[in-house]
Amino acid sequence: MQHDATLKVDNLTVDLLTSKTAVRPVDGVSYSVRKGECLAIVGESGSGKTVMNFAPLGLMPAGVSTELSGSVKFNGRELIGLEDGELRHIRGKSIGFIFQDPMSALNPVRRIGRQIAEMAELHLGLSPSAAEARALELIKLVGIPDPEARLRQYPHELSGGLRQRVVIAIALAGEPKLLIADEPTTALDVTVQAQILRLLKDLRKRLDMAMILITHDMGVVASSADDIVVMYAARAVERGPVEEVLTQPRHPYTRALINAIPKSSDTVGTRFRGLSGMPPILGAPNPGCAFAPRCDLAVAECRHTRPLMSQATHSTVRFACPIANTESEIHGTGTCS
Amino acid sequence: MAQAPVLKVENLSTRFKTGQRGKFVHAVDDVSIELRSGEIVGLVGESGCGKSTLGRTIVGLEKAHTGKVFLDGVELNRLNGREARERRRAVQYVFQDPYSSLNDRQTIGETIEEALLIGGLRSREERAAQITKLLDQVGLASVVKDRYSRELSGGQRQRAAIARSLAVNPRVLICDEPVSALDLSIRAQVMNLFLDLRKELDVAILFIAHDLGLVRQASSRVYVMYLGKIVEHGPSQELYDNPSHPYSQFLLSSVPEADPTTERDRELPMLAGELPSPVDPPSGCRFRTRCPLVADRCSLHLPEPATVSPAHSSACIRAREMHAKRRSIFVEHRAA
């Protein structure tokens, strides 16, 4: 069981149907994350990175009918096709969530302590007084100073960093095996971000949890994650160990994305490197490669043949660009490791 | 240095009332900055440090408590009525969120035309020509003028908002987090637009942002703000290479780089305590309650900015010493 994945996603496709439109925000994506490890999912808005994590757990807006295909196994149990009641037992208990904005994730009119204790009562079946004790333990665990006093406070009395720590404490209340953090530091300052990243890393190791970190910040990925999935327009374009993907990106989109990050070696006043064009608008699945209109390597075939994920030469990295893959074989750029 | 600044802010303070009598939020406290034409100047600091309030006070969206704002040598806060409005027009603001800063019931053309009308352009033909020219200047096709903002992407909206602010021929643009609502792949395009505008229009840009990497590359000079005060100021390359205020050192070393080989084992720096309240800021140096180098005298009086190298100053009693060391006090946290 040691090597079994905590979460294993295979060929997941999500279709969203409203009364007027049908879109496919996730199209045939596979990834997995093991105990104690952190998987980063990177992509721009609309790339499907959030939907892909929330739809299989039944977290979708009302009024939208969601169709899932493929497989999502959590500790060996298939989640697709589960009744909502069963999903509710998993959500928040075995799988904890951290959202981007700690203010809207907390109830503004209830004390911090009650909000944490409530989760312990619900998921662990503790008595109210045992749950209060558990809340105190949790608030100490996430490193909030003066814990007893904080339990009696309301969210508005705390700073952004402390609020996010409270959100983390709530996520941990059910003793989750998997923590899904959706942009957990985007709303925070860099100095506070550093503290939260440190805390998450520390908790993951101490509690031996698997973690999925949804982000768009490659700096956050570099400091926290073991593996990475890069999403573009509903599909995974590259997947592999962070060390390799960030230092030696293979897919043209990943390359351009990493190249676009300002470096401390860039001369002041020089132009910013970026991508031309715009990300595609979510709609019907693209028959070819969605990145083709913005890609330097694109050939005519890219527009109508869907690129499949394939393994890079001498590497565990997989990426979806046959053009770059052949190129690396010819020039041997994929072999230096 | 020969060129006179187009915008000069002198000893500006902005404060807000709190619920309690006699208590104020000291958002901006005795700040002086300068901008020259054709220059992009960065303003960085954490949320709540007063950087947006400073920008808003400069354009007149907040009232200054004390201090002066000069535009081309004319003091703006002394003017009233029509003259004030006309003068202030030369300082324009670009907001963070292009989703809420554009009127969604007007087409982009109508939005820009309104600004042109306010600017006094009477002829309809001239306005139409000007709209096309402005859209072209910000890299939008002229068909965009008949679109509503909801039909545009985030990057296009921000371009439209910039076109609107350019309609009145500003000398100064205050850009408050202009790209943070945009996707990574679009940011560079909008940043490059600012670089172009600065050259083409010789406009001065105050670039308020929390993305330190963007600020470094775009700005010739940078101001670092903490709890209402400017703590360090200098040419951006020099300041980033050799930050000489403990707070700047802390801020700069908090940013994780996109390099797993250096980041994986690096302990990100930590400071004691939380940001103090701007209602009751610490006496003396504002940063002393969290500073690892704090000494007794830090609480006695506010440290004067010390010049550590040409045009580079830091408001810390140990500024020169830190500058000479060329080594961050948070460097021990960086594992080899």
XYZ file of C-alpha atoms in Angstrom:
673
model
C 0.000 0.000 0.000
C 3.021 2.230 0.487
C 3.194 3.315 -3.128
C -0.507 3.599 -3.762
C -1.710 7.024 -4.637
C -3.986 8.878 -2.225
C -5.737 10.400 -5.201
C -5.533 8.919 -8.664
C -7.284 10.704 -11.501
C -7.528 8.946 -14.846
C -8.745 10.519 -18.029
C -11.156 12.822 -16.229
C -13.540 14.802 -18.405
C -16.031 17.299 -17.047
C -18.910 18.627 -19.110
C -20.978 21.483 -17.801
C -24.438 21.920 -19.214
C -26.601 24.920 -18.544
C -29.922 25.619 -20.191
C -28.147 27.571 -22.922
C -24.616 26.284 -23.314
C -22.431 23.235 -23.040
C -18.782 23.610 -22.174
C -16.027 21.146 -21.395
C -13.747 22.772 -18.804
C -11.763 19.579 -18.196
C -10.865 17.302 -21.063
C -9.146 13.978 -20.456
C -6.788 14.861 -17.610
C -4.800 12.315 -15.560
C -2.657 12.817 -12.471
C -2.052 11.370 -9.058
C -0.714 12.399 -5.681
C 0.725 10.217 -2.924
C 0.771 10.468 0.844
C 3.082 13.184 2.148
C 3.552 14.623 -1.314
C 2.481 17.900 -2.852
C 1.180 18.180 -6.387
C 0.938 21.643 -7.898
C -1.678 22.345 -10.535
C -0.811 25.398 -12.555
C -2.830 27.193 -15.176
C -4.489 30.465 -16.040
C -8.067 31.369 -15.241
C -10.412 29.189 -17.240
C -7.832 26.456 -17.751
C -9.926 24.037 -15.710
C -7.604 23.710 -12.746
C -10.254 24.442 -10.149
C -13.198 22.617 -11.773
C -11.101 19.502 -12.163
C -10.563 19.310 -8.416
C -13.994 20.332 -7.250
C -16.394 18.742 -9.732
C -15.630 15.118 -8.741
C -16.390 16.058 -5.123
C -19.777 17.482 -6.019
C -18.733 21.083 -5.503
C -20.287 22.881 -8.454
C -22.608 25.876 -8.697
C -26.310 25.155 -8.550
C -28.236 25.289 -11.802
C -25.457 23.662 -13.765
C -25.623 20.017 -14.573
C -22.259 18.355 -14.424
C -21.352 15.232 -16.343
C -18.221 13.394 -15.352
C -16.401 10.631 -17.131
C -13.137 8.867 -16.407
C -12.037 7.797 -12.975
C -11.174 9.559 -9.722
C -9.978 7.169 -7.028
C -9.473 8.415 -3.495
C -7.615 5.854 -1.375
C -8.732 3.235 -3.874
C -12.406 4.224 -3.779
C -14.060 5.469 -6.947
C -15.644 8.899 -6.433
C -17.365 9.253 -9.768
C -20.902 7.982 -9.500
C -21.071 8.279 -5.706
C -24.282 9.611 -4.196
C -24.108 13.136 -2.857
C -24.673 11.864 0.678
C -21.618 9.646 0.455
C -19.540 12.445 -1.057
C -20.554 14.645 1.844
C -18.876 12.242 4.248
C -15.643 12.511 2.339
C -15.788 16.254 1.702
C -14.335 18.211 4.558
C -13.452 15.054 6.477
C -11.049 12.887 4.511
C -10.477 15.675 2.031
C -9.915 19.140 3.461
C -10.183 22.396 1.539
C -8.448 25.726 1.723
C -9.832 28.529 -0.402
C -8.252 31.644 -1.789
C -10.034 34.280 0.222
C -10.000 33.538 3.954
C -12.557 36.257 4.694
C -15.311 34.770 2.567
C -14.459 31.234 3.658
C -15.244 32.077 7.286
C -18.589 32.902 8.828
C -18.306 36.553 9.921
C -20.831 36.322 12.763
C -19.527 33.255 14.570
C -16.529 32.960 16.836
C -13.396 31.287 15.502
C -13.489 28.534 18.117
C -17.063 27.529 17.269
C -16.276 27.361 13.547
C -13.400 24.969 14.131
C -15.231 22.921 16.765
C -18.257 22.525 14.504
C -16.124 20.614 12.008
C -14.730 18.342 14.697
C -18.277 17.605 15.943
C -19.590 16.911 12.478
C -16.776 14.778 11.159
C -15.309 13.107 14.212
C -18.545 12.843 16.204
C -17.036 14.589 19.201
C -19.128 16.066 21.998
C -19.266 19.884 22.051
C -16.775 20.110 24.906
C -14.374 17.602 23.340
C -14.683 19.514 20.088
C -13.756 22.763 21.840
C -10.641 21.069 23.188
C -9.865 19.820 19.702
C -10.300 23.364 18.353
C -7.695 24.598 20.808
C -5.301 21.842 19.721
C -5.826 22.737 16.070
C -5.349 26.440 16.563
C -2.059 25.694 18.334
C -1.098 23.350 15.513
C -1.426 26.108 12.910
C 0.769 28.403 14.966
C -1.664 31.106 16.057
C -0.251 33.066 18.988
C -2.370 33.488 22.116
C -4.678 30.597 21.120
C -7.191 30.728 23.982
C -8.031 34.368 23.326
C -8.213 33.864 19.559
C -10.850 31.161 19.891
C -13.236 33.741 21.306
C -12.638 36.260 18.524
C -14.506 36.886 15.281
C -12.903 36.669 11.830
C -12.867 40.452 11.351
C -10.653 40.822 14.394
C -7.854 38.842 12.745
C -5.339 39.794 10.058
C -5.402 38.075 6.657
C -2.581 35.731 7.593
C -4.239 34.657 10.845
C -7.558 34.143 9.077
C -5.912 31.854 6.567
C -4.429 29.913 9.489
C -7.940 29.526 10.892
C -9.148 28.247 7.503
C -6.308 25.735 7.572
C -7.262 24.666 11.105
C -10.834 24.060 9.922
C -9.559 22.055 6.944
C -7.531 19.888 9.318
C -10.362 19.343 11.808
C -11.600 16.146 10.155
C -8.082 14.685 10.023
C -7.955 14.686 6.221
C -5.776 12.421 4.133
C -5.788 14.923 1.308
C -5.698 18.699 1.476
C -6.799 20.678 -1.578
C -5.537 24.249 -1.418
C -6.962 26.535 -4.099
C -4.677 29.582 -4.432
C -4.120 29.599 -0.654
C -1.738 32.559 -0.696
C -2.972 34.647 -3.625
C -4.902 37.068 -1.422
C -1.979 37.429 0.999
C 1.144 39.578 1.026
C 4.443 37.961 0.085
C 5.722 38.116 3.635
C 2.583 36.400 4.958
C 2.627 34.010 2.010
C 6.062 32.861 3.147
C 4.659 31.991 6.595
C 1.654 30.126 5.212
C 3.731 28.119 2.734
C 6.078 27.173 5.536
C 3.160 26.101 7.713
C 1.562 24.010 4.953
C 4.832 22.261 4.216
C 5.386 21.538 7.872
C 1.827 20.218 8.415
C 1.984 18.013 5.343
C 5.092 16.320 6.662
C 3.906 16.069 10.248
C 0.461 14.706 9.403
C 1.690 12.738 6.371
C -1.067 14.183 4.171
C -1.206 14.395 0.413
C -1.681 17.922 -0.857
C -2.920 19.482 -4.075
C -1.832 23.067 -4.505
C -3.724 25.001 -7.157
C -1.774 28.124 -8.054
C -0.526 30.315 -10.860
C 2.672 31.343 -9.096
C 5.728 29.379 -10.190
C 7.635 30.690 -7.168
C 5.101 29.022 -4.882
C 5.399 25.834 -6.926
C 9.189 25.861 -6.691
C 9.181 26.285 -2.934
C 6.420 23.819 -2.071
C 5.578 21.147 -4.628
C 7.085 17.806 -5.625
C 5.186 17.324 -8.863
C 3.393 19.656 -11.222
C 0.592 19.481 -13.767
C 0.429 22.376 -16.221
C -3.059 23.025 -17.581
C -3.989 24.918 -20.709
C -7.530 25.253 -22.038
C -9.031 22.259 -20.195
C -6.158 19.891 -20.896
C -2.972 18.922 -19.146
C -0.050 19.909 -21.352
C 2.848 18.802 -19.159
C 3.264 16.739 -16.033
C 6.290 15.671 -14.035
C 8.648 16.410 -11.142
C 8.909 20.130 -10.341
C 12.717 20.051 -10.511
C 12.545 18.995 -14.101
C 9.501 20.838 -15.424
C 10.559 24.217 -14.040
C 14.187 24.034 -15.054
C 13.714 22.229 -18.344
C 10.174 22.838 -19.587
C 9.318 20.906 -22.712
C 5.846 21.901 -23.832
C 5.894 25.232 -25.733
C 3.263 26.665 -23.364
C 5.197 25.696 -20.241
C 8.342 27.100 -21.816
C 6.648 30.399 -22.628
C 5.034 30.591 -19.188
C 8.309 30.075 -17.348
C 10.154 32.335 -19.733
C 7.624 35.100 -18.986
C 8.562 35.306 -15.292
C 10.762 38.365 -14.694
C 14.180 37.260 -13.488
C 16.527 39.131 -11.209
C 19.088 38.978 -14.026
C 16.838 40.902 -16.438
C 18.033 44.424 -17.149
C 15.875 47.149 -15.640
C 13.756 48.904 -18.264
C 13.882 46.083 -20.814
C 10.729 44.694 -22.341
C 8.786 41.946 -20.613
C 8.797 38.526 -22.207
C 5.313 37.219 -22.666
C 3.022 35.269 -24.875
C 1.325 36.768 -27.847
C -2.401 36.354 -28.309
C -4.943 35.365 -25.722
C -5.999 32.198 -23.934
C -8.929 30.593 -25.756
C -12.460 31.051 -24.522
C -14.015 28.006 -22.963
C -16.342 26.264 -25.360
C -16.579 23.107 -27.355
C -13.556 20.816 -27.180
C -10.828 21.787 -29.604
C -10.146 19.124 -32.238
C -6.461 20.046 -32.358
C -4.029 21.649 -29.928
C -5.573 24.630 -28.153
C -2.189 26.318 -27.879
C -1.482 26.163 -31.632
C -2.594 29.758 -32.414
C -0.004 31.098 -29.938
C 2.725 28.551 -30.591
C 5.992 29.118 -32.445
C 6.381 25.466 -33.273
C 2.864 24.954 -34.623
C 2.454 23.190 -37.943
C -0.761 22.710 -39.914
C -1.402 19.349 -38.304
C -1.536 20.885 -34.809
C -4.831 22.563 -35.636
C -6.752 19.378 -36.250
C -4.978 16.525 -34.516
C -5.195 16.380 -30.768
C -1.728 16.027 -29.241
C -1.541 13.141 -26.773
C 0.520 13.053 -23.611
C 3.678 11.090 -24.230
C 6.782 10.427 -22.230
C 9.858 12.548 -22.813
C 13.056 10.724 -23.691
C 15.023 9.583 -20.622
C 12.625 11.224 -18.246
C 9.446 10.678 -16.281
C 8.015 13.934 -17.610
C 5.019 13.560 -19.898
C 3.879 16.302 -22.217
C 1.418 16.827 -25.018
C 3.394 18.129 -27.973
C 4.568 15.674 -30.624
C 6.458 18.476 -32.383
C 8.583 19.404 -29.359
C 9.040 15.750 -28.487
C 10.516 14.840 -31.876
C 12.577 18.000 -31.793
C 14.098 17.027 -28.454
C 14.906 13.560 -29.739
C 16.678 14.980 -32.749
C 18.612 17.602 -30.818
C 18.981 15.515 -27.708
C 17.793 18.354 -25.464
C 15.578 16.009 -23.534
C 18.427 13.788 -22.489
C 20.510 15.950 -20.207
C 19.643 15.045 -16.659
C 18.706 65.103 -12.160
C 18.700 68.273 -14.197
C 15.082 67.817 -15.196
C 12.497 69.307 -12.835
C 9.998 66.770 -11.508
C 6.572 66.842 -13.128
C 4.993 65.634 -9.892
C 6.314 66.517 -6.492
C 4.755 65.345 -3.254
C 5.978 67.111 -0.133
C 5.453 65.910 3.422
C 2.068 64.459 2.568
C -0.061 62.914 5.319
C -3.467 61.347 4.912
C -5.458 60.180 7.867
C -8.867 58.661 8.375
C -11.242 59.021 11.276
C -11.856 56.020 13.451
C -14.927 55.458 15.585
C -13.107 56.906 18.578
C -12.656 60.615 19.137
C -9.171 61.902 18.575
C -7.989 58.607 17.110
C -6.955 58.462 13.481
C -5.668 55.889 11.049
C -2.375 57.364 9.924
C -2.439 55.827 6.455
C 0.174 58.067 4.882
C 2.525 59.862 7.224
C 4.838 62.626 6.071
C 5.726 61.191 2.690
C 7.730 62.999 0.013
C 8.191 61.599 -3.489
C 9.033 62.903 -6.957
C 8.290 61.774 -10.497
C 9.946 63.045 -13.672
C 8.485 62.934 -17.162
C 9.054 59.695 -19.038
C 9.905 57.847 -15.853
C 8.311 54.767 -14.306
C 8.678 54.780 -10.549
C 7.718 51.790 -8.421
C 5.955 51.954 -5.073
C 6.001 48.708 -3.123
C 4.912 47.564 0.296
C 2.441 45.210 1.926
C -1.296 45.733 1.957
C -2.222 48.352 4.501
C 1.094 50.186 4.195
C -0.631 53.168 2.604
C 0.601 52.868 -0.975
C -2.861 53.038 -2.533
C -3.906 55.851 -0.189
C -0.831 57.786 -1.296
C -1.824 57.319 -4.942
C -5.424 58.252 -4.243
C -4.395 61.357 -2.324
C -2.176 62.490 -5.196
C -5.108 62.418 -7.648
C -7.442 63.973 -5.088
C -9.607 60.940 -4.361
C -8.635 61.345 -0.712
C -8.071 64.628 1.037
C -4.573 65.307 2.293
C -4.401 66.146 5.989
C -1.145 68.033 5.603
C 1.456 68.379 2.884
C 1.570 69.545 -0.701
C 1.243 68.060 -4.160
C 2.876 70.041 -6.976
C 2.199 69.437 -10.646
C 4.691 71.294 -12.838
C 5.443 73.503 -9.890
C 1.772 74.433 -9.245
C 0.394 73.395 -5.903
C -2.733 71.326 -6.579
C -4.367 71.381 -3.177
C -4.470 75.179 -3.118
C -6.646 75.367 -6.211
C -10.392 75.313 -6.161
C -13.282 74.736 -8.503
C -12.781 74.772 -12.207
C -9.046 75.432 -12.183
C -8.444 72.580 -9.775
C -10.438 70.197 -11.962
C -8.578 71.225 -15.078
C -5.152 70.945 -13.493
C -5.894 67.674 -11.776
C -6.938 66.159 -15.092
C -3.243 65.883 -15.930
C -2.931 63.221 -13.242
C -4.900 60.089 -14.121
C -5.529 56.887 -12.225
C -5.567 53.335 -13.612
C -7.374 50.966 -11.276
C -6.561 47.376 -10.439
C -9.756 45.731 -11.550
C -10.780 46.465 -15.141
C -13.975 44.522 -14.468
C -15.334 47.162 -12.115
C -13.606 50.307 -13.372
C -15.488 50.428 -16.685
C -19.170 51.273 -17.005
C -20.804 48.142 -18.368
C -23.740 50.083 -19.829
C -21.546 52.125 -22.125
C -19.619 50.946 -25.139
C -15.861 51.410 -24.968
C -16.233 54.202 -27.533
C -18.794 56.032 -25.373
C -16.584 55.620 -22.308
C -13.609 57.188 -24.053
C -15.763 59.849 -25.708
C -17.048 60.966 -22.325
C -13.478 61.536 -21.189
C -12.720 63.447 -24.403
C -15.765 65.657 -23.869
C -14.660 66.430 -20.343
C -11.277 67.232 -21.844
C -13.024 69.853 -23.973
C -12.989 68.261 -27.409
C -16.094 69.771 -29.002
C -16.103 68.435 -32.554
C -17.716 65.051 -33.004
C -15.434 64.144 -35.932
C -12.340 64.974 -33.937
C -13.587 62.870 -31.058
C -14.201 59.906 -33.351
C -10.717 60.239 -34.822
C -9.248 60.557 -31.356
C -11.033 57.412 -30.130
C -9.529 55.402 -32.992
C -6.109 56.870 -32.271
C -6.319 56.110 -28.538
C -7.478 52.550 -29.118
C -4.630 52.052 -31.549
C -2.191 53.496 -29.038
C -3.155 50.872 -26.455
C -3.142 48.085 -29.025
C -6.891 47.616 -29.547
C -8.602 47.373 -32.922
C -10.985 50.242 -33.662
C -13.984 47.848 -33.828
C -13.668 47.607 -30.048
C -15.291 51.050 -29.769
C -18.721 49.521 -30.405
C -18.253 46.740 -27.854
C -19.338 46.666 -24.240
C -16.757 45.930 -21.593
C -18.371 42.564 -20.838
C -17.508 41.472 -24.367
C -13.804 42.022 -23.776
C -11.196 39.921 -22.029
C -9.439 41.172 -18.894
C -6.380 42.317 -20.824
C -8.515 44.156 -23.381
C -10.525 45.828 -20.635
C -7.411 47.065 -18.922
C -6.200 48.443 -22.267
C -9.540 50.209 -22.713
C -9.280 51.673 -19.200
C -5.789 52.919 -20.050
C -7.097 54.459 -23.301
C -9.738 56.307 -21.300
C -7.160 57.687 -18.887
C -4.998 58.821 -21.835
C -7.927 60.694 -23.428
C -7.236 63.837 -21.412
C -3.512 63.969 -22.252
C -2.232 63.240 -18.755
C 1.289 64.070 -17.647
C 1.178 61.541 -14.831
C -0.442 58.099 -14.561
C -0.969 56.541 -11.162
C -1.294 52.812 -11.850
C -2.549 50.892 -8.847
C -1.847 47.175 -9.324
C -2.716 47.499 -13.022
C -1.860 43.927 -13.986
C -2.570 41.881 -10.875
C -6.093 40.984 -12.053
C -4.689 39.718 -15.362
C -3.493 36.278 -16.306
C 0.203 35.610 -16.326
C 0.454 35.296 -20.098
C -1.283 38.662 -20.605
C 0.628 40.633 -17.964
C 3.745 41.071 -20.076
C 1.683 42.577 -22.907
C 0.160 45.234 -20.654
C 3.487 45.919 -18.924
C 5.111 46.461 -22.319
C 2.312 48.880 -23.161
C 3.298 50.986 -20.134
C 6.938 50.939 -21.266
C 5.837 52.147 -24.724
C 3.516 54.863 -23.402
C 6.204 56.245 -21.179
C 8.447 56.694 -24.224
C 5.859 57.807 -26.748
C 3.955 60.233 -24.540
C 6.727 61.167 -22.125
C 4.247 60.502 -19.327
C 5.419 59.832 -15.760
C 4.064 56.618 -14.244
C 3.765 55.770 -10.572
C 3.535 52.003 -10.572
C 1.979 50.705 -7.353
C 2.284 46.937 -7.118
C 3.029 44.052 -4.852
C 4.725 41.953 -7.540
C 8.302 42.871 -6.780
C 9.722 41.245 -9.922
C 7.490 43.300 -12.218
C 8.317 46.498 -10.360
C 12.038 45.908 -10.590
C 12.067 45.419 -14.317
C 9.654 48.252 -15.144
C 10.854 51.013 -12.833
C 13.948 53.141 -12.896
C 13.496 54.003 -9.224
C 11.598 52.356 -6.381
C 10.098 53.572 -3.108
C 9.536 51.022 -0.340
C 6.735 51.847 2.079
C 6.009 50.458 5.544
C 3.174 51.577 7.804
C 2.630 54.939 6.142
C 6.304 55.846 5.751
C 8.824 55.592 2.942
C 11.611 53.484 4.463
C 13.885 53.171 1.458
C 14.238 54.753 -1.949
C 16.722 54.220 -4.740
C 17.450 53.191 -8.323
C 15.712 49.858 -8.739
C 18.735 47.778 -9.749
C 20.795 49.132 -6.864
C 17.969 48.803 -4.331
C 17.163 45.212 -5.310
C 20.846 44.239 -5.388
C 21.664 45.865 -2.112
C 18.590 46.677 -0.028
C 19.732 48.720 2.950
C 16.705 48.810 5.202
C 15.845 45.703 7.265
C 12.241 45.843 6.038
C 13.228 45.984 2.346
C 15.604 43.095 2.934
C 12.815 41.123 4.524
C 10.314 41.962 1.790
C 12.701 41.074 -1.029
C 13.806 37.797 0.513
C 10.163 36.724 1.025
C 9.526 36.261 -2.696
C 9.994 32.672 -3.761
C 11.837 32.387 -7.075
C 10.641 29.979 -9.730
C 13.731 27.855 -9.272
C 13.265 24.599 -7.373
C 17.008 24.062 -6.966
C 17.351 27.132 -4.755
C 13.839 27.300 -3.310
C 13.287 23.723 -2.204
C 15.409 23.895 0.918
C 15.335 27.586 1.536
C 13.638 28.619 4.727
C 11.491 31.599 3.843
C 12.186 34.418 6.293
C 9.944 35.078 9.265
C 9.463 38.180 11.344
C 8.277 38.440 14.887
C 4.770 39.728 15.415
C 2.201 41.262 13.134
C 1.954 44.538 11.313
C 1.241 47.145 14.036
C -1.961 49.164 13.807
C -1.687 52.431 11.860
C -3.972 53.941 14.516
C -1.253 53.657 17.124
C 1.997 53.296 15.216
C 5.151 52.549 17.237
C 7.173 55.555 18.361
C 10.432 56.228 16.567
C 11.100 53.788 13.760
C 7.862 52.175 12.590
C 9.584 48.871 11.923
C 11.298 48.539 15.291
C 8.676 46.211 16.820
C 9.550 43.515 14.278
C 13.124 44.386 13.360
C 15.843 41.824 14.109
C 18.387 44.653 14.434
C 16.373 46.773 16.861
C 18.331 48.875 19.385
C 17.174 51.051 22.298
C 17.500 54.308 20.409
C 15.134 53.104 17.633
C 12.136 53.956 19.802
C 13.358 57.482 20.584
C 13.061 59.212 17.257
C 12.270 58.517 13.661
C 15.479 57.725 11.755
C 16.307 60.315 9.089
C 16.843 58.931 5.574
C 20.572 58.288 5.226
C 22.167 58.403 1.795
C 23.955 55.107 1.266
C 24.959 55.628 -2.364
C 24.004 58.209 -5.011
C 20.208 58.655 -5.042
C 19.771 55.689 -2.682
C 18.562 56.398 0.838
C 17.344 54.313 3.729
C 15.639 55.452 6.905
C 17.516 53.212 9.328
C 20.166 54.077 11.867
C 22.281 51.211 10.541
C 21.654 51.916 6.850
C 25.265 52.658 5.900
C 26.574 49.662 7.776
C 24.031 47.396 6.058
C 24.777 48.861 2.676
C 28.523 48.316 3.137
C 28.004 44.681 4.101
C 26.091 43.989 0.874
C 24.487 41.064 2.600
C 20.912 40.606 3.692
C 20.383 40.105 7.418
C 17.961 37.376 6.364
C 20.693 35.626 4.407
C 21.357 33.064 7.118
C 17.925 31.693 6.294
C 19.041 30.910 2.786
C 20.467 27.409 2.875
C 23.304 26.889 0.436
